[in-house]
Short mmCIF file of C-alpha atoms and ligand atoms in Angstrom, two decimals:
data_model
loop_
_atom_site.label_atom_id
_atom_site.label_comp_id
_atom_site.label_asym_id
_atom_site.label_seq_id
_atom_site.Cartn_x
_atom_site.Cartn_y
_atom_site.Cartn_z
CA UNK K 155 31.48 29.77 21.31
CA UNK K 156 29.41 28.90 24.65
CA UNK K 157 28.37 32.22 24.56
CA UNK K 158 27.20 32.79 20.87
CA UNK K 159 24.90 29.35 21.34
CA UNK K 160 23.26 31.06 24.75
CA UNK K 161 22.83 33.52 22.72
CA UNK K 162 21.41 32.13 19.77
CA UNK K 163 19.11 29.57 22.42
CA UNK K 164 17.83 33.10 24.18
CA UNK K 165 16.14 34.12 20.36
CA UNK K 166 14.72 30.80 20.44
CA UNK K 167 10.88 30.91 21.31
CA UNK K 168 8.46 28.19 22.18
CA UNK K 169 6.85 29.29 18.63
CA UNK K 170 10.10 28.45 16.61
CA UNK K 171 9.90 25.00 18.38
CA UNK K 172 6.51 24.43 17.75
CA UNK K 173 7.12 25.69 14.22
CA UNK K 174 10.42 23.82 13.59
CA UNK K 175 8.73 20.68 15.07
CA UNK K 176 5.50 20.46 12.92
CA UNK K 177 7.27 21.22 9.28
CA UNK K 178 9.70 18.05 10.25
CA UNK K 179 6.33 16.04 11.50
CA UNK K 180 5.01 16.51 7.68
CA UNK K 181 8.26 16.21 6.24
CA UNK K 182 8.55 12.94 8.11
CA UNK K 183 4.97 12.37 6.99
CA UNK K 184 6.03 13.11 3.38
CA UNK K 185 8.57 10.89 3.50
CA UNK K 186 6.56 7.99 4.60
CA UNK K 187 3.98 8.16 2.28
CA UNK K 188 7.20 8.48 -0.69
CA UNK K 189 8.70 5.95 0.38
CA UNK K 190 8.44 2.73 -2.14
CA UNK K 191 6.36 4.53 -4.61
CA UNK K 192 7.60 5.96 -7.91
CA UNK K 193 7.69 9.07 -6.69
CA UNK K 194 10.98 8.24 -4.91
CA UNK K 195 12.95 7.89 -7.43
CA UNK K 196 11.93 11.05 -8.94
CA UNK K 197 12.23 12.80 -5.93
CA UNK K 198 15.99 11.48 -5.75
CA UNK K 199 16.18 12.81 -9.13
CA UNK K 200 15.16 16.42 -8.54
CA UNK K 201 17.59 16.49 -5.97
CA UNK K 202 20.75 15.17 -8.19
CA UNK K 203 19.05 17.94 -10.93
CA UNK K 204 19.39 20.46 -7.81
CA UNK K 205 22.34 19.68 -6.89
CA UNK K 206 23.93 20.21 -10.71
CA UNK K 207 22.08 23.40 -11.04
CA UNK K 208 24.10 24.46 -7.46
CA UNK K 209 27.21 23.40 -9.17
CA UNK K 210 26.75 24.64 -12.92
CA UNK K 211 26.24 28.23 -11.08
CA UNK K 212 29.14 28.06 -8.75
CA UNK K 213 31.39 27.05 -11.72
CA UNK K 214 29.77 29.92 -13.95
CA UNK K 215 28.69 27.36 -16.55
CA UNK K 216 25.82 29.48 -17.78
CA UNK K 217 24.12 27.61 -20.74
CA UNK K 218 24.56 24.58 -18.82
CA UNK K 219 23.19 26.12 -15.73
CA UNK K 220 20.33 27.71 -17.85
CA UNK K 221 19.40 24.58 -19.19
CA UNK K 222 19.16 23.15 -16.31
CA UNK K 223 16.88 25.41 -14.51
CA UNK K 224 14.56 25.38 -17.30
CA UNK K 225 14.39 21.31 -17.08
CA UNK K 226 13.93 21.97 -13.54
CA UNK K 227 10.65 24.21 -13.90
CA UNK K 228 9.38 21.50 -16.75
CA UNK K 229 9.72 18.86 -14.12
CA UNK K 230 7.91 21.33 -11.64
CA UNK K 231 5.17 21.72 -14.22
CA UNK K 232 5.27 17.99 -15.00
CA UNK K 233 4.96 16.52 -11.64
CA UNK K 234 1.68 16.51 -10.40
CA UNK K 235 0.33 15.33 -14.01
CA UNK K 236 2.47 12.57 -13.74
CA UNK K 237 2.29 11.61 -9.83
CA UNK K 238 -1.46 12.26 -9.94
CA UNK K 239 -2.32 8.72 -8.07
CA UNK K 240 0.56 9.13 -5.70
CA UNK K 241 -0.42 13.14 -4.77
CA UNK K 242 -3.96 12.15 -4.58
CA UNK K 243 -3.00 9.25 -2.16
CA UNK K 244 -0.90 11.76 0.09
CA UNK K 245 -3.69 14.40 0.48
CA UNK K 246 -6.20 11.39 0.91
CA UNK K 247 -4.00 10.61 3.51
CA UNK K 248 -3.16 13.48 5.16
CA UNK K 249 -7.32 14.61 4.77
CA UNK K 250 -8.41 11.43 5.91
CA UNK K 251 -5.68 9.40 7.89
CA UNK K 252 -4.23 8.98 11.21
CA UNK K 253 -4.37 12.62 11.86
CA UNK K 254 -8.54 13.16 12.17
CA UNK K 255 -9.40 9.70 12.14
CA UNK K 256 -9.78 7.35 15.33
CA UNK K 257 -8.22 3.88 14.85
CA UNK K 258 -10.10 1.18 15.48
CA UNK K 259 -7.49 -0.76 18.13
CA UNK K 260 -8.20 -4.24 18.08
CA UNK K 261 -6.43 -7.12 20.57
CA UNK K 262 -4.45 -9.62 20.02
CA UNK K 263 -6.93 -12.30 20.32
CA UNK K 264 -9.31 -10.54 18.24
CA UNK K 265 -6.65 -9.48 15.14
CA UNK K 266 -5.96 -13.20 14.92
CA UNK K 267 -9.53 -14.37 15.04
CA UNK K 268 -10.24 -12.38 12.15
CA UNK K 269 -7.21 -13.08 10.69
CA UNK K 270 -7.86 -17.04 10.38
CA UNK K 271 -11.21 -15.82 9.48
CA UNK K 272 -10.33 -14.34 5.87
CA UNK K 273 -7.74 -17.00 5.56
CA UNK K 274 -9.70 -19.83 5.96
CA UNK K 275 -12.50 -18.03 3.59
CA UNK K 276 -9.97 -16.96 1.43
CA UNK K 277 -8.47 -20.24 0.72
CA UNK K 278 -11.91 -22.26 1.20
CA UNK K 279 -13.23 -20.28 -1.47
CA UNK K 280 -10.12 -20.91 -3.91
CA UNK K 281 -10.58 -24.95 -3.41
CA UNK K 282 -14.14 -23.73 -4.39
CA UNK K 283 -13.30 -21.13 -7.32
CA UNK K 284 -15.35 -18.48 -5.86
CA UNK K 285 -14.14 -15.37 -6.39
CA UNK K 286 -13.81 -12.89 -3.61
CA UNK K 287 -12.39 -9.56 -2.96
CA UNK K 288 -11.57 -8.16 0.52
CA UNK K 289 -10.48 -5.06 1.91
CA UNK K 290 -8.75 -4.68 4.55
CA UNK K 291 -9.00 -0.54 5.55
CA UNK K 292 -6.15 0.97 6.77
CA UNK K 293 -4.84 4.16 7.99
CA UNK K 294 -6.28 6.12 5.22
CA UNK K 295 -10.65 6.32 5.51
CA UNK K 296 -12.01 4.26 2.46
CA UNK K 297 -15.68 5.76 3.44
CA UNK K 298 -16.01 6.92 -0.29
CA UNK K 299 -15.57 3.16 -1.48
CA UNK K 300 -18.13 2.29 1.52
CA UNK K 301 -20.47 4.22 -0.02
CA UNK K 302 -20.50 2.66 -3.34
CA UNK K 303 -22.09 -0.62 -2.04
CA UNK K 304 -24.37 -2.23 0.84
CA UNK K 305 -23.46 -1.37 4.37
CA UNK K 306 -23.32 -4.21 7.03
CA UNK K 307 -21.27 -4.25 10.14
CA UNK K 308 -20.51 -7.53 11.59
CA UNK K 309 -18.03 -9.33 12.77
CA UNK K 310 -15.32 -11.48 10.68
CA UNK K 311 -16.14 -14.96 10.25
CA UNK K 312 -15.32 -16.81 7.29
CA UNK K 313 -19.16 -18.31 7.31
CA UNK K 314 -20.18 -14.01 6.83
CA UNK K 315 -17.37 -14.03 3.78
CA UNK K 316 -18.27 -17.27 2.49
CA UNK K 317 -22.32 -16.42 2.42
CA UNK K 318 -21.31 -13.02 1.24
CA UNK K 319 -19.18 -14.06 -1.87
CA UNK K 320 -21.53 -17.13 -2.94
CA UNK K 321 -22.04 -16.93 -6.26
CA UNK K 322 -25.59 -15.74 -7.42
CA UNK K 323 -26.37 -13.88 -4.26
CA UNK K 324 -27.18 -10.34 -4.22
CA UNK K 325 -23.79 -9.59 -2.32
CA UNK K 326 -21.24 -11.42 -3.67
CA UNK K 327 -20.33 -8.87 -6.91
CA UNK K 328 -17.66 -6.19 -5.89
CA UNK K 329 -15.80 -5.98 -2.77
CA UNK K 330 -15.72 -6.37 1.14
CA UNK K 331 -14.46 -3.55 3.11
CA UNK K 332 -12.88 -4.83 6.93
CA UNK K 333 -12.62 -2.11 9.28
CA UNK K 334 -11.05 -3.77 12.26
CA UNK K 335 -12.54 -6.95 13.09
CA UNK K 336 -15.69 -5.78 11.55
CA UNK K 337 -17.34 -6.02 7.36
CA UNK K 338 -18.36 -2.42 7.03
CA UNK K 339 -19.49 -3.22 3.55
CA UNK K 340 -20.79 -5.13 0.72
CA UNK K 341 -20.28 -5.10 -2.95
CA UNK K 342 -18.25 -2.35 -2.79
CA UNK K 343 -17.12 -0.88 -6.37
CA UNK K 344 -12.95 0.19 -6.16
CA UNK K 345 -11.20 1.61 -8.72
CA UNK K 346 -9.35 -0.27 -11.31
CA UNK K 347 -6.02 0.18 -11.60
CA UNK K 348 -4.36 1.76 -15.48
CA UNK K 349 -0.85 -0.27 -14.76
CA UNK K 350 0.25 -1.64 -18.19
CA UNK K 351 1.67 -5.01 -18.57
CA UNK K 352 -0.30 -7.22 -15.89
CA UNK K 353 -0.83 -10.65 -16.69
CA UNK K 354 -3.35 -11.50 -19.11
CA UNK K 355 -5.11 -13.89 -16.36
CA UNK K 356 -5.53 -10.74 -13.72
CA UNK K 357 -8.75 -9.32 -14.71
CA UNK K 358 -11.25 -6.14 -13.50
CA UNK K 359 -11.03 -8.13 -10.23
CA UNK K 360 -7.34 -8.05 -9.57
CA UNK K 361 -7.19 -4.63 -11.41
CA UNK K 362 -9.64 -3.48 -8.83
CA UNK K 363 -7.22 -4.78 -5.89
CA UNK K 364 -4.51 -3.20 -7.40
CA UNK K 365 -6.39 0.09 -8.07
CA UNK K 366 -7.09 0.03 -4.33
CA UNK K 367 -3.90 -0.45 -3.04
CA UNK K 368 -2.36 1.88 -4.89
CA UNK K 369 -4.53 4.76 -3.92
CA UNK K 370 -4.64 3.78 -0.29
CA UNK K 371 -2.47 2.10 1.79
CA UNK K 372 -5.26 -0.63 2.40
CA UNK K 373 -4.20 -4.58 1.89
CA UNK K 374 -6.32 -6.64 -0.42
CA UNK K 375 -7.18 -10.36 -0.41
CA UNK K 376 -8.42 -11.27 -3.73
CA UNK K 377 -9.49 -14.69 -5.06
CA UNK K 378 -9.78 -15.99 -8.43
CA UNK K 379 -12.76 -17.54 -9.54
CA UNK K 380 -10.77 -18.54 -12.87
CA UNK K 381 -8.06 -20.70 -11.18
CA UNK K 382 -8.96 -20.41 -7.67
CA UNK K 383 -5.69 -18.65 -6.82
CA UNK K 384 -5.11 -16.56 -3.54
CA UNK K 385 -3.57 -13.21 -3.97
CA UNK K 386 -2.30 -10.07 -1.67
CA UNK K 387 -2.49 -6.74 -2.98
CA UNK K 388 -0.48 -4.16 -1.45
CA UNK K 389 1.33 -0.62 -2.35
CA UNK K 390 0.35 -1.85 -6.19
CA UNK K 391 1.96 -4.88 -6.21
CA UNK K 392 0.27 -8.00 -6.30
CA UNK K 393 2.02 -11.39 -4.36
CA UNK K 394 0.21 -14.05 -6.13
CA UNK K 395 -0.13 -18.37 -5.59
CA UNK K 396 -0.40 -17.46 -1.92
CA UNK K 397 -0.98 -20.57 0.73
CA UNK K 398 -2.77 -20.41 3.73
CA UNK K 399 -0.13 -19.86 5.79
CA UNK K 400 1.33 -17.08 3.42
CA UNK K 401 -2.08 -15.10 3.93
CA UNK K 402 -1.61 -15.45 7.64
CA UNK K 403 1.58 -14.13 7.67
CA UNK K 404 0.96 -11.11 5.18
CA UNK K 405 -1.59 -10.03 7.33
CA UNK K 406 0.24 -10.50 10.67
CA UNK K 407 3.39 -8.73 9.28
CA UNK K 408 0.05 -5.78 7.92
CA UNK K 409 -1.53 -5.74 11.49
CA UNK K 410 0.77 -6.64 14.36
CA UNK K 411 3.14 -4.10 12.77
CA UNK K 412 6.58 -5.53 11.54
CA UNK K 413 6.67 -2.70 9.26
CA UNK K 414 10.33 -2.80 8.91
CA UNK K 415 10.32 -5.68 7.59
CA UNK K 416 8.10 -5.48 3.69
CA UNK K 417 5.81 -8.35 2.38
CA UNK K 418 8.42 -8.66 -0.76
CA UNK K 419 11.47 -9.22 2.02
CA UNK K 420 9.15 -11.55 4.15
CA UNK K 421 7.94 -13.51 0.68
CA UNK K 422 11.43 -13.91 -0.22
CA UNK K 423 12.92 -15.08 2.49
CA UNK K 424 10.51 -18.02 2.98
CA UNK K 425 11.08 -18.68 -0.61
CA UNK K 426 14.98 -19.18 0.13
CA UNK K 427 13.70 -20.99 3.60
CA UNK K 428 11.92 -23.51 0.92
CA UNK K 429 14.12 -23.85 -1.47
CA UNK K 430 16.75 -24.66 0.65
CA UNK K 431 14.35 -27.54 2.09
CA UNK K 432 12.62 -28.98 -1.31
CA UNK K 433 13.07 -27.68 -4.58
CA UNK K 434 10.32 -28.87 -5.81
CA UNK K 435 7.94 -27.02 -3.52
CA UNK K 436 9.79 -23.25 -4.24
CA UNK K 437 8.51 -23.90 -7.55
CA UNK K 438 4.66 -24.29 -6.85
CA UNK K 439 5.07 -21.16 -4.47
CA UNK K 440 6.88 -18.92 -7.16
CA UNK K 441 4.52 -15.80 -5.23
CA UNK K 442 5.71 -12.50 -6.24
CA UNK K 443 4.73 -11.20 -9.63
CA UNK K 444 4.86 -7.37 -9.72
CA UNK K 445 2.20 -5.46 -12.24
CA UNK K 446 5.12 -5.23 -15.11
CA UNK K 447 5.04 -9.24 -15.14
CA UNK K 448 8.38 -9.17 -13.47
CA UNK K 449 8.63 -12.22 -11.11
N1 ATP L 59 -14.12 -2.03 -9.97
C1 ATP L 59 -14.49 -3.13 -9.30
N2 ATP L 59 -14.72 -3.05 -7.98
C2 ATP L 59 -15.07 -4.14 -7.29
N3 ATP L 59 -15.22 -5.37 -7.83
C3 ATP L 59 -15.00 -5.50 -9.13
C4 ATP L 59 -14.62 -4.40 -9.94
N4 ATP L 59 -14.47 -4.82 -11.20
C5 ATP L 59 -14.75 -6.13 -11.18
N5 ATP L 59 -15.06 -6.55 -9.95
C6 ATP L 59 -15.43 -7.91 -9.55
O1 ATP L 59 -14.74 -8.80 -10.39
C7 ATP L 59 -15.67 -9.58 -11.11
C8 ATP L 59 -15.21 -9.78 -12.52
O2 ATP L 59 -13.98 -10.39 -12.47
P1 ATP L 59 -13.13 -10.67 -13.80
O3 ATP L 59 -13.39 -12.05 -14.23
O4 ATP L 59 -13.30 -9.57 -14.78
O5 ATP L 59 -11.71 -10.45 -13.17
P2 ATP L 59 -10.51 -11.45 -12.93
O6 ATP L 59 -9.43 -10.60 -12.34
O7 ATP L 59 -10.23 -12.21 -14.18
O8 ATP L 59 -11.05 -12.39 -11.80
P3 ATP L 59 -11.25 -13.97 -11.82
O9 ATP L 59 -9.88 -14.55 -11.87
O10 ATP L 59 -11.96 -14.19 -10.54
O11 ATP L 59 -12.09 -14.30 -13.03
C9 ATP L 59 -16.97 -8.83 -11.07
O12 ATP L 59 -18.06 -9.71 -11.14
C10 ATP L 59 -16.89 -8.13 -9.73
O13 ATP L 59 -17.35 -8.98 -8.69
#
């Protein structure tokens, strides 16, 4: 036994490592980017589709087995219509992410400076009904939004994002695009998103946010100039009524990187932490209300 796995480890070349190591890098990747999309469930359902064509054909089951296989190709053929958004976020990602792009690395100090920055904007502006809507640039480049509106490049304050989002200034229509600590951009035109079944109070404006975050991995802060609500767009769902404090916290759990832990898990646990405290209060915070109206 000892001697068939020297044996095996002798064919073994730094090649097949390297080989071996980068298909389970983009697998990894793949995975990732999958993960709480729609595409995960389908993905999970290819595999249980798989799996019966394996059996059908071990059992000799032919019509079964043919069937099968031919729903298999159609769902072949089907896929990238269908997970067009989702297949055009991975290559976006994988073309313009992590892998060629330098991250802009930003301190403590300076993460939380910016992020009481857009909160205090964010929510000054609601008590105001201005709207705003403010990107916050992730892994994958957004330089193709960039370019849609007025470049600027300074530094977070909420006096920049209040000045920029006044109403009747030249600025304030479209979004603002963060890139660190820094407002790359201006009125910066997004794309709106075709989910069916939002609320008939979320407008272009939170379409846009959701359009955003569903073909990036960026975060969005949007505010209403309807009702002056604060809302967090992220993976295509929106996290609406937000406080102050809930802003803060979105963005920390975004940027200092408790990734394990998801906005929806974070949200609902401070819920619970509420509603165990006043009951009165959980209602006014009811925050999470996904694009199919669910709440
Ligand atoms: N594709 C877009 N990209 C960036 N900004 C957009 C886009 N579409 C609309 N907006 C912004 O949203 C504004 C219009 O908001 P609208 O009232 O339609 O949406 P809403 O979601 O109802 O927002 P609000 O609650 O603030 O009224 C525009 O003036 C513009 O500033």
């Amino acid at each position: 036994m000892l001697e068939q796995f020297q044996a095996l480890a002798r064919t073994i070349g730094i090649l097949d490592v390297i080989d071996t190591g980068l298909v389970a890098f983009f697998l990894y990747r793949i995975y990732i980017m999958l993960k709480n999309t729609r595409a995960a469930a389908l993905v999970k359902g290819l595999m249980v589709l798989a799996a019966l064509v394996i059996v059908s054909k071990w059992l000799n089951l032919h019509v079964i087995n043919w069937i099968l296989e031919k729903a298999m190709t159609m769902m072949m053929v089907a896929l990238p219509v269908v997970f067009q958004p989702e297949l055009r976020r991975a290559l976006e990602q994988i073309g313009r992410g992590r892998l060629f792009r330098k991250r802009v690395e930003l301190d403590e100090a300076e993460l939380n400076d910016m992020i009481e920055a857009v909160a205090n904007a964010a929510v000054i502006m609601g008590q105001r009904k201005v709207g705003a809507l403010i990107v916050f640039e992730r892994a994958v480049g957004l330089e193709e939004r960039i370019e849609t509106g007025i470049k600027i490049d300074g530094l977070v304050t909420d006096s920049l994002l209040l000045n920029i989002f006044e109403k009747d200034t030249p600025l304030h229509d479209g979004a603002v695009i963060i890139r660190g600590n820094r407002i790359i951009a201006a009125s910066c035109l997004l794309p709106l998103t075709d989910a069916r079944g939002l609320s008939q109070e979320l407008g272009t404006r939170h379409r846009a946010a959701i359009g955003i975050s569903e073909q990036s991995d960026a975060l969005v802060v949007v505010v209403s100039e309807e009702t002056g609500t604060v809302s967090v767009t992220r993976n295509g769902e929106i996290y609406r009524y937000l406080r102050r404090e809930d802003v803060v916290d979105m963005l920390q759990s975004a940027f200092v990187g408790n990734n394990h832990f998801t906005l929806k898990q974070m949200i609902l646990e401070k819920l619970d932490k509420i509603r165990n405290k006043n009951e009165k209060e959980a209602n006014d915070v009811k925050q999470i209300v996904k694009p199919g109206g669910k709440s």
